mmCIF file with all atom_site columns, C-alpha atoms in Angstrom:
data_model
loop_
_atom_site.group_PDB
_atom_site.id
_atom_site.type_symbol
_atom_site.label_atom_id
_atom_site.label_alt_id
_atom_site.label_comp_id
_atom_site.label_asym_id
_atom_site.label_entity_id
_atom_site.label_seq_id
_atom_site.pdbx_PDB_ins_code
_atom_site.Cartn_x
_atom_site.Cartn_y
_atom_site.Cartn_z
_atom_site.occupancy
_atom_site.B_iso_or_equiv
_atom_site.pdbx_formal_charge
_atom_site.auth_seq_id
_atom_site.auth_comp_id
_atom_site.auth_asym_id
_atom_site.auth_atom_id
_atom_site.pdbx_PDB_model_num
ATOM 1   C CA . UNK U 1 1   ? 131.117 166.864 108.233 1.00 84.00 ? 1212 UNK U CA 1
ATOM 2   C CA . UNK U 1 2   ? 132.116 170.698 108.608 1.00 91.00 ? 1213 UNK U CA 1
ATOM 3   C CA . UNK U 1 3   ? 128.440 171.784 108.280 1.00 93.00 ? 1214 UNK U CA 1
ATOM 4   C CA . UNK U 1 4   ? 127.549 169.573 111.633 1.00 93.00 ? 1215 UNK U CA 1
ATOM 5   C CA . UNK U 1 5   ? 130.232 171.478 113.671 1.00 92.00 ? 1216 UNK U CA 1
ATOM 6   C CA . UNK U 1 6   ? 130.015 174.893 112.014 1.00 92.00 ? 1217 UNK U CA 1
ATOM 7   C CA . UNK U 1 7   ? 126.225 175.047 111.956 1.00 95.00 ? 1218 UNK U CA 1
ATOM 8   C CA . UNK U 1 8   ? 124.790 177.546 114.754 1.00 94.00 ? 1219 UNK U CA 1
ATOM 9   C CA . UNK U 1 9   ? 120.892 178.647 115.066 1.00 95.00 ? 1220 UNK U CA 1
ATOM 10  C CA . UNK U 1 10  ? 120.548 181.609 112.722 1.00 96.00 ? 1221 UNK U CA 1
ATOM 11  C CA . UNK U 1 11  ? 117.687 184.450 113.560 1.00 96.00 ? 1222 UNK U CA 1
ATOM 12  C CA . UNK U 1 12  ? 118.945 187.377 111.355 1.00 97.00 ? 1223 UNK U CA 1
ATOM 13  C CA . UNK U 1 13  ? 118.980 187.588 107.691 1.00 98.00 ? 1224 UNK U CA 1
ATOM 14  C CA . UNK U 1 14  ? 120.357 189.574 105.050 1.00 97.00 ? 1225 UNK U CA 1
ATOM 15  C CA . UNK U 1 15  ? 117.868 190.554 102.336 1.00 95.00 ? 1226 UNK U CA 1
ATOM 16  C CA . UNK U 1 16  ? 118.624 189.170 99.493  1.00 96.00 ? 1227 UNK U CA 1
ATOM 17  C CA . UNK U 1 17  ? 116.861 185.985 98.099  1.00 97.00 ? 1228 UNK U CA 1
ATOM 18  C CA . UNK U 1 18  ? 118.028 182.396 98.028  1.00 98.00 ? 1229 UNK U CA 1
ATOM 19  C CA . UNK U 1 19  ? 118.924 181.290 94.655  1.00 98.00 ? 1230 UNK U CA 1
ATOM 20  C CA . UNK U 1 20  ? 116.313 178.482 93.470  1.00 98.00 ? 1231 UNK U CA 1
ATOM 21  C CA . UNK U 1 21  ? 119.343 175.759 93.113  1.00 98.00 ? 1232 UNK U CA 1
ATOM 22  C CA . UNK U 1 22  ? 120.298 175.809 96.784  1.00 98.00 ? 1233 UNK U CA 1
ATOM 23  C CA . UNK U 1 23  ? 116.846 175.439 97.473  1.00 98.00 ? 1234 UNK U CA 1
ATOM 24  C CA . UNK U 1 24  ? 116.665 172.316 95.539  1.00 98.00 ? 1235 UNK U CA 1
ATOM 25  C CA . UNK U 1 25  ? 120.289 171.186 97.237  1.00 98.00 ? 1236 UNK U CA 1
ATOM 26  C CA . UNK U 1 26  ? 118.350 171.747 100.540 1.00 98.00 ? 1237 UNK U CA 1
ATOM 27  C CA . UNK U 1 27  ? 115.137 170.384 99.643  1.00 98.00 ? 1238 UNK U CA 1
ATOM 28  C CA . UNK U 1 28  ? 117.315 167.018 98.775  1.00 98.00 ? 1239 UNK U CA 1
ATOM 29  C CA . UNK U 1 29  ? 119.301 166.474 102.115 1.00 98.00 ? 1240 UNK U CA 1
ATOM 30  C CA . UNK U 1 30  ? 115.639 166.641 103.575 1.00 98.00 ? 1241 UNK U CA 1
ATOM 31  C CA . UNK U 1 31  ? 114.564 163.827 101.521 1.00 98.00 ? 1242 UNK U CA 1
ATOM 32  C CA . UNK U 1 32  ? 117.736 161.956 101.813 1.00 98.00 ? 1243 UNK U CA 1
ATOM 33  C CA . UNK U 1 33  ? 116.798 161.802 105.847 1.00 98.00 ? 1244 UNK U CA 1
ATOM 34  C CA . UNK U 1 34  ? 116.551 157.931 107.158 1.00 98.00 ? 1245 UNK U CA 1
ATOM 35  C CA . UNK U 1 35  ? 113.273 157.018 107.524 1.00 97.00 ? 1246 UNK U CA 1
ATOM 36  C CA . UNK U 1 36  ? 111.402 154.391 109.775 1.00 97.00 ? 1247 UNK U CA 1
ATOM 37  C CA . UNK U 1 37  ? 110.658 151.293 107.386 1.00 97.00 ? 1248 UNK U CA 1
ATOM 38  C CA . UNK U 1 38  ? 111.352 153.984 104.560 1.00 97.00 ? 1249 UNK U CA 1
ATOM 39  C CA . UNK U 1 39  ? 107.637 155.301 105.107 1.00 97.00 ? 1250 UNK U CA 1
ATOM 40  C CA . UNK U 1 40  ? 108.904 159.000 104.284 1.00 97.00 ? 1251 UNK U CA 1
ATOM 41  C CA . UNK U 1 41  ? 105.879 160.964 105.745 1.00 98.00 ? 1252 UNK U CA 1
ATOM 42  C CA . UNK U 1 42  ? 107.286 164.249 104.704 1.00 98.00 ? 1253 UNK U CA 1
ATOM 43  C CA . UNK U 1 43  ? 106.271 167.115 102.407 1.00 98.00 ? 1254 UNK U CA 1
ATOM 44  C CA . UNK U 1 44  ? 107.794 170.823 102.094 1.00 98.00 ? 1255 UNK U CA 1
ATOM 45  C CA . UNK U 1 45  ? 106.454 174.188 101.295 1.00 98.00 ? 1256 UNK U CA 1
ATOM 46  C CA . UNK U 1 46  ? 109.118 176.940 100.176 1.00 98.00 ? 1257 UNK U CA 1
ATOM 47  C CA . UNK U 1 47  ? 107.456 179.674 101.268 1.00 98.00 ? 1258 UNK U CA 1
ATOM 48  C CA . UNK U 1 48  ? 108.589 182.807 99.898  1.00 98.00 ? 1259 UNK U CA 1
ATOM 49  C CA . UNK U 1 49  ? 105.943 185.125 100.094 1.00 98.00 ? 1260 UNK U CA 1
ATOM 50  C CA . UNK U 1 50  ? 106.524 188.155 102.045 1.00 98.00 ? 1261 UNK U CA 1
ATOM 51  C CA . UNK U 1 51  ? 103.038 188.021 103.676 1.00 98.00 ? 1262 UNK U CA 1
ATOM 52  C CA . UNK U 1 52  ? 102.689 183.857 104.391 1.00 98.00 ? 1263 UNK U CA 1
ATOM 53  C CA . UNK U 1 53  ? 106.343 184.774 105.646 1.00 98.00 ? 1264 UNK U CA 1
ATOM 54  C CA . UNK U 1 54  ? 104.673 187.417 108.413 1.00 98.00 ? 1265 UNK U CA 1
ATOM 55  C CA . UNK U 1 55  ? 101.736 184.868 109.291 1.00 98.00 ? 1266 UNK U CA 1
ATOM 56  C CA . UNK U 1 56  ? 103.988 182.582 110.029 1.00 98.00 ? 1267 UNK U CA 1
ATOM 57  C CA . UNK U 1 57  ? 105.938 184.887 112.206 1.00 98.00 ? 1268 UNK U CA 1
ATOM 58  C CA . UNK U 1 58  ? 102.829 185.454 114.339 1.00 97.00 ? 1269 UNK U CA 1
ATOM 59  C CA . UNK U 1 59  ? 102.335 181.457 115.054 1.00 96.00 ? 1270 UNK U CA 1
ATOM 60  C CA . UNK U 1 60  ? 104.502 181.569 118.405 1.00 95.00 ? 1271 UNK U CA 1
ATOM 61  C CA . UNK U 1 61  ? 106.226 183.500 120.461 1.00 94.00 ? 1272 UNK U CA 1
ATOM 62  C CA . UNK U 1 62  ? 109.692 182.326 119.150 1.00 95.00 ? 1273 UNK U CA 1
ATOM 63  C CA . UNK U 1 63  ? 108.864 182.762 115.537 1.00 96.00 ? 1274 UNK U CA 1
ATOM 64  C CA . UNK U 1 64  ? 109.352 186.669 114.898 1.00 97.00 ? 1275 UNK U CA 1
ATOM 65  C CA . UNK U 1 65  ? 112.294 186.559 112.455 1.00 97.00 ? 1276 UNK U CA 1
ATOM 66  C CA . UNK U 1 66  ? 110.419 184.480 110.158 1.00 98.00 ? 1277 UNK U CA 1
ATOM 67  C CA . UNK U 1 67  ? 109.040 187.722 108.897 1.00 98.00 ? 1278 UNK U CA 1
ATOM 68  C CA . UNK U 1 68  ? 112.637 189.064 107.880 1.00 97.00 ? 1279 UNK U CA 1
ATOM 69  C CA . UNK U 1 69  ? 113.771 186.112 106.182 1.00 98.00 ? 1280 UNK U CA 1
ATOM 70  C CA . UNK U 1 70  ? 113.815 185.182 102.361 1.00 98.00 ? 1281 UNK U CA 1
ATOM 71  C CA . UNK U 1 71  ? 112.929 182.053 102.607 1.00 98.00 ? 1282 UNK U CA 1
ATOM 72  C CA . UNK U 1 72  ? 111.359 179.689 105.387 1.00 98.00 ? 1283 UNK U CA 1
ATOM 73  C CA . UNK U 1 73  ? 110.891 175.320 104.967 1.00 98.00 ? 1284 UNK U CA 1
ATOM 74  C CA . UNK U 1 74  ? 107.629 174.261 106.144 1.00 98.00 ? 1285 UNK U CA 1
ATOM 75  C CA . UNK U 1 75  ? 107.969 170.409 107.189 1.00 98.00 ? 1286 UNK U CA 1
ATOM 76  C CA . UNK U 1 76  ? 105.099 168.325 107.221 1.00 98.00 ? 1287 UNK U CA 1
ATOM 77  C CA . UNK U 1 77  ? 103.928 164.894 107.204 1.00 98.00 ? 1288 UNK U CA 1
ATOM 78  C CA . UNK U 1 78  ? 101.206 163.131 106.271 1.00 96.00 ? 1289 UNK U CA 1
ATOM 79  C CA . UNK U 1 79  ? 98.322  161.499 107.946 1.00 92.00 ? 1290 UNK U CA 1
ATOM 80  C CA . UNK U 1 80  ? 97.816  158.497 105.092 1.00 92.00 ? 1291 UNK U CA 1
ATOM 81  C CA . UNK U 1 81  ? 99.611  155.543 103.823 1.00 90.00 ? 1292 UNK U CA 1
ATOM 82  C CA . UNK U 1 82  ? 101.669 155.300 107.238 1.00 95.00 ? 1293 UNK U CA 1
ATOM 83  C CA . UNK U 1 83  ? 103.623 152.255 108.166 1.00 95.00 ? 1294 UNK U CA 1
ATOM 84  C CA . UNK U 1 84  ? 104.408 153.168 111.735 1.00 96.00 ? 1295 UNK U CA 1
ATOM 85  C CA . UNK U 1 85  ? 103.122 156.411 112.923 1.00 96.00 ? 1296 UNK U CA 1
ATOM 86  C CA . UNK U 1 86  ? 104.848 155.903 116.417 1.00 97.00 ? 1297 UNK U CA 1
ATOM 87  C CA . UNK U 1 87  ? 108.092 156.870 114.415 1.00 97.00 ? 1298 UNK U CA 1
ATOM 88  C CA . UNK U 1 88  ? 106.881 159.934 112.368 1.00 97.00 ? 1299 UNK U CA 1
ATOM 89  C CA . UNK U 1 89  ? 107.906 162.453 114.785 1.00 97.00 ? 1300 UNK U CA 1
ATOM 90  C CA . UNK U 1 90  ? 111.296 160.585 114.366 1.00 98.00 ? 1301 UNK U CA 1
ATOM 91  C CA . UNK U 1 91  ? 111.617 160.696 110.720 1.00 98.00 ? 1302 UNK U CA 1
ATOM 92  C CA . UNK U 1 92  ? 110.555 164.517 110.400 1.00 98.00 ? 1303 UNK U CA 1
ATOM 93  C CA . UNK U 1 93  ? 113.188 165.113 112.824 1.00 98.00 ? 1304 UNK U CA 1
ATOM 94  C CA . UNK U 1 94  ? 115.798 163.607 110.944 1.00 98.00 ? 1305 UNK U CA 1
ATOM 95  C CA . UNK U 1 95  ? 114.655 165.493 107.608 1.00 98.00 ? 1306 UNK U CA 1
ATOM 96  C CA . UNK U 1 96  ? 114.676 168.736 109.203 1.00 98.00 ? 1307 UNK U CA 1
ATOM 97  C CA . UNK U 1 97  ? 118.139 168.538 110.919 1.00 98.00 ? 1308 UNK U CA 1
ATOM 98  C CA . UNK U 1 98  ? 119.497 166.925 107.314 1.00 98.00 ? 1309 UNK U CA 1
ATOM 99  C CA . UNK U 1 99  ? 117.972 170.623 105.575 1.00 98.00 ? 1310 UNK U CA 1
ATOM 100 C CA . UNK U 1 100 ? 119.413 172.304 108.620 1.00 98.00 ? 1311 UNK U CA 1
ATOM 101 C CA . UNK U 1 101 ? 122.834 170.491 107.654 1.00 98.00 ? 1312 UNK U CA 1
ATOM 102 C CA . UNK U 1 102 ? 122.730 171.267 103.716 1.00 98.00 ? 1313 UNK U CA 1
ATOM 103 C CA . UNK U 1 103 ? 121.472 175.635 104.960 1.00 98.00 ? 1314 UNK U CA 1
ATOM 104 C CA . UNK U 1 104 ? 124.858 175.680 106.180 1.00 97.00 ? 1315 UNK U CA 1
ATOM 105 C CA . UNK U 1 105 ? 126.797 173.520 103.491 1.00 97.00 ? 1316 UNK U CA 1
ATOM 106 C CA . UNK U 1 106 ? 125.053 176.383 101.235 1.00 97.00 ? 1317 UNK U CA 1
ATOM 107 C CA . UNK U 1 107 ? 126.315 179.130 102.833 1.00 97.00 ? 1318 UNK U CA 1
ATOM 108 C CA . UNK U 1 108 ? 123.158 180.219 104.396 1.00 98.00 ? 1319 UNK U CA 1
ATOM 109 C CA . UNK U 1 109 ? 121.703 179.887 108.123 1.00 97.00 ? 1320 UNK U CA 1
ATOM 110 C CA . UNK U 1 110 ? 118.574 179.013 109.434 1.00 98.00 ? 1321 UNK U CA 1
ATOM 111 C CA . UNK U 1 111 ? 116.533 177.633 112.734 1.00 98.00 ? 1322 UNK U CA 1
ATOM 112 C CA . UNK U 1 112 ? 114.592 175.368 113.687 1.00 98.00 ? 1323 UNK U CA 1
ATOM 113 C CA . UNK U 1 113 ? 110.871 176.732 115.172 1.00 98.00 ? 1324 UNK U CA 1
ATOM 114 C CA . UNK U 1 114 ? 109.314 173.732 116.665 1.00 95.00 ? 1325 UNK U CA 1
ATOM 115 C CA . UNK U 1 115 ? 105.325 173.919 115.669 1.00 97.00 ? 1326 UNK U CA 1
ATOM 116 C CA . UNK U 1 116 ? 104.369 170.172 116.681 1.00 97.00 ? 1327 UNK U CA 1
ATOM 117 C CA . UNK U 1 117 ? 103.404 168.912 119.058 1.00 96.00 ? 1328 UNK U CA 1
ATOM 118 C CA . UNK U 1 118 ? 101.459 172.370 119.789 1.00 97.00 ? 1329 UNK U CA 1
ATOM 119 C CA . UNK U 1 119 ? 97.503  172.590 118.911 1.00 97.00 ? 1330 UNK U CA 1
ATOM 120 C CA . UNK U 1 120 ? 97.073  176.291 118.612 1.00 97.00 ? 1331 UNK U CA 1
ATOM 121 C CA . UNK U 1 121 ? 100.730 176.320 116.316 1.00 98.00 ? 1332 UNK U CA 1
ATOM 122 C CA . UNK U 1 122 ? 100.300 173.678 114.073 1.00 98.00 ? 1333 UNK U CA 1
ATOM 123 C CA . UNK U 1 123 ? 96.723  175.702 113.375 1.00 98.00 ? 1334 UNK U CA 1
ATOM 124 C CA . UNK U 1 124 ? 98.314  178.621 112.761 1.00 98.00 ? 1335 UNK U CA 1
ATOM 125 C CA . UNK U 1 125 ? 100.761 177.573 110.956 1.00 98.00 ? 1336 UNK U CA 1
ATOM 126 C CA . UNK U 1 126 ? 98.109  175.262 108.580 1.00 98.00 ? 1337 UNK U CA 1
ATOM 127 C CA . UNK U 1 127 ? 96.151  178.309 108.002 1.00 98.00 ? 1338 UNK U CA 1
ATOM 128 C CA . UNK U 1 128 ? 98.789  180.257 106.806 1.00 98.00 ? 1339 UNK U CA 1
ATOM 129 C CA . UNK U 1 129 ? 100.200 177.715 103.929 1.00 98.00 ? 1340 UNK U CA 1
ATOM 130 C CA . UNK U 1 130 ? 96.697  176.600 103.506 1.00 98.00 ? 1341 UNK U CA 1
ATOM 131 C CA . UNK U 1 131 ? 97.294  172.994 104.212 1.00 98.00 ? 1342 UNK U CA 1
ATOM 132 C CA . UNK U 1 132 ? 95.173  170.360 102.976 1.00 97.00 ? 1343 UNK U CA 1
ATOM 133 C CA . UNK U 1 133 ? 93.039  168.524 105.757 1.00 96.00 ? 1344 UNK U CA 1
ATOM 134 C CA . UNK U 1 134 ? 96.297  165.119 105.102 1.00 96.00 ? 1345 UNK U CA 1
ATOM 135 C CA . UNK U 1 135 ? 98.714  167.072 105.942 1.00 98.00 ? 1346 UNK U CA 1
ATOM 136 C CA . UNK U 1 136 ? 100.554 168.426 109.746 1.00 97.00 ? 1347 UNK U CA 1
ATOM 137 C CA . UNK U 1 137 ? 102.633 170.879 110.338 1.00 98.00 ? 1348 UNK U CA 1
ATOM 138 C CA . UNK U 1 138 ? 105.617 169.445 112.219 1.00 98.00 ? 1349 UNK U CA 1
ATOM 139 C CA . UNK U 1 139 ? 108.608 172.470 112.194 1.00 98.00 ? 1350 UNK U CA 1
ATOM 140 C CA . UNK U 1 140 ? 109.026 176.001 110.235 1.00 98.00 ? 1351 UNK U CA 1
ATOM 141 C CA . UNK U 1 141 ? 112.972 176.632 109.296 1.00 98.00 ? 1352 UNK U CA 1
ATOM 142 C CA . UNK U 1 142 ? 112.917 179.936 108.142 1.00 98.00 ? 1353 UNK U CA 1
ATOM 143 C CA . UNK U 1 143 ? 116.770 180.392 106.223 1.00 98.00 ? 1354 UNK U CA 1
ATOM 144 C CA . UNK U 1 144 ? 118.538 182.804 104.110 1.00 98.00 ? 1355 UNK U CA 1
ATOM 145 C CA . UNK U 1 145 ? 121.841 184.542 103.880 1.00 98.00 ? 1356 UNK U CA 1
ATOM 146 C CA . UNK U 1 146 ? 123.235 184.972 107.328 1.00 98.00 ? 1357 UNK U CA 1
ATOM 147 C CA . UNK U 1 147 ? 123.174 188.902 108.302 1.00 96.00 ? 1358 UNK U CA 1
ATOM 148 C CA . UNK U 1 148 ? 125.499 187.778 111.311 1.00 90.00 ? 1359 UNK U CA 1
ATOM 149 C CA . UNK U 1 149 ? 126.477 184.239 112.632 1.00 88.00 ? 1360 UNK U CA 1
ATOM 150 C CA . UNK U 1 150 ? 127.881 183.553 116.066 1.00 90.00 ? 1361 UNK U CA 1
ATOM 151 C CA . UNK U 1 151 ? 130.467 180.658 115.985 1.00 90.00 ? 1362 UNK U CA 1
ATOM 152 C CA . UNK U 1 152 ? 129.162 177.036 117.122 1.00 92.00 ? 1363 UNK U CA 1
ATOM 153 C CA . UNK U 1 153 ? 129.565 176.494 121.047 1.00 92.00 ? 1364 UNK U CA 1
ATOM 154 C CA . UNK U 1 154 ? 131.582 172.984 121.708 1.00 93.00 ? 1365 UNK U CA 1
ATOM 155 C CA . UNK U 1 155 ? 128.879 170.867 123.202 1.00 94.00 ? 1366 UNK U CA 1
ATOM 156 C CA . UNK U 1 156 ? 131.399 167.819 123.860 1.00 95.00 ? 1367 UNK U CA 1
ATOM 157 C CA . UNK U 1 157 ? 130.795 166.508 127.267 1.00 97.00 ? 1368 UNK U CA 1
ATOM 158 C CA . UNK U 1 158 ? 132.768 163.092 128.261 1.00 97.00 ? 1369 UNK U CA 1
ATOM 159 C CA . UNK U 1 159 ? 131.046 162.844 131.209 1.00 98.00 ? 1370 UNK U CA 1
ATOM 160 C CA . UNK U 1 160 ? 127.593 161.551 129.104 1.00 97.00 ? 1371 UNK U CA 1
ATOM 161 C CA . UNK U 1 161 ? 129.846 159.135 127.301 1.00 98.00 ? 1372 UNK U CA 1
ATOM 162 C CA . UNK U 1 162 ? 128.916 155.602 128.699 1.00 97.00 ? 1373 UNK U CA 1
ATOM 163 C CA . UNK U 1 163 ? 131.098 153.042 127.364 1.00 97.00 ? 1374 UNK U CA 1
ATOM 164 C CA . UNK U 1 164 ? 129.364 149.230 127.753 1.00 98.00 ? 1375 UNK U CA 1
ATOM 165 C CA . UNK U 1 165 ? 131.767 146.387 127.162 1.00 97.00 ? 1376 UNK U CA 1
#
């Protein structure tokens, strides 16, 4: 539980590379996500390439830092063997905020660039990982070893607490 009230947005990065087993550790909360009639309509790209790392900074105006981190998630679902598509949206959600979750059990930081619903994003973003024609782009989460970290802001509000009885 820590991780959900220690975890912040992270945008800077120290350079140096994310060891391949955290990757994994991060790559298995993601899959671990709840998912609508278990359909699972996710797949990831690691990217680590210093140049698919730039393209992908260029997809939005929010996305600069991708470009200075070691590492960035690309989430994606697919367009076959769907259950209920109504609920994809739902289910990549989950995934992404469970990686999000397991960035900062790991010691590392990361955000959360939305790329869905947006045409000209999810294009760019396609392009750049060279995504076969089955698969969308849904978020980027670029990640790495936090350069700095500002401490989590407490969001508790009691007056959006309805109790029914």
């Amino acid at each position: 539980m820590d991780a959900i009230f220690t975890r912040t947005s992270v945008r800077s990065y120290e350079e140096r590379p994310v060891e391949a087993e955290k990757i994994e550790k991060i790559l298995r909360a993601a899959m671990a996500a709840p998912s609508a009639v278990n359909q699972q309509p996710w797949e990831f790209y690691v990217v680590t390439d210093k140049a698919v790392l730039q393209e992908l900074s260029e997809t939005s105006p929010y996305t600069a830092m991708t470009a200075k981190a070691p590492a960035a998630l690309v989430l994606c679902s697919r367009k076959e063997n769907i259950i209920v598509p109504e609920l994809i949206e739902v289910d990549m959600a989950l995934a992404t905020e469970n990686a999000l979750l397991e960035i900062e059990a790991q010691g590392l930081g990361g955000v959360m660039l939305g790329v869905a619903p947006f045409a000209d994003r999810m294009e760019k973003v396609a392009k750049a990982i060279n995504l076969p024609e089955h698969l969308v782009p849904f978020t980027v989460v670029p990640f790495g070893y936090p350069a700095k970290k500002n401490p989590q802001q407490d969001r508790y509000d009691e007056a959006r607490v309805h109790y029914v009885r």
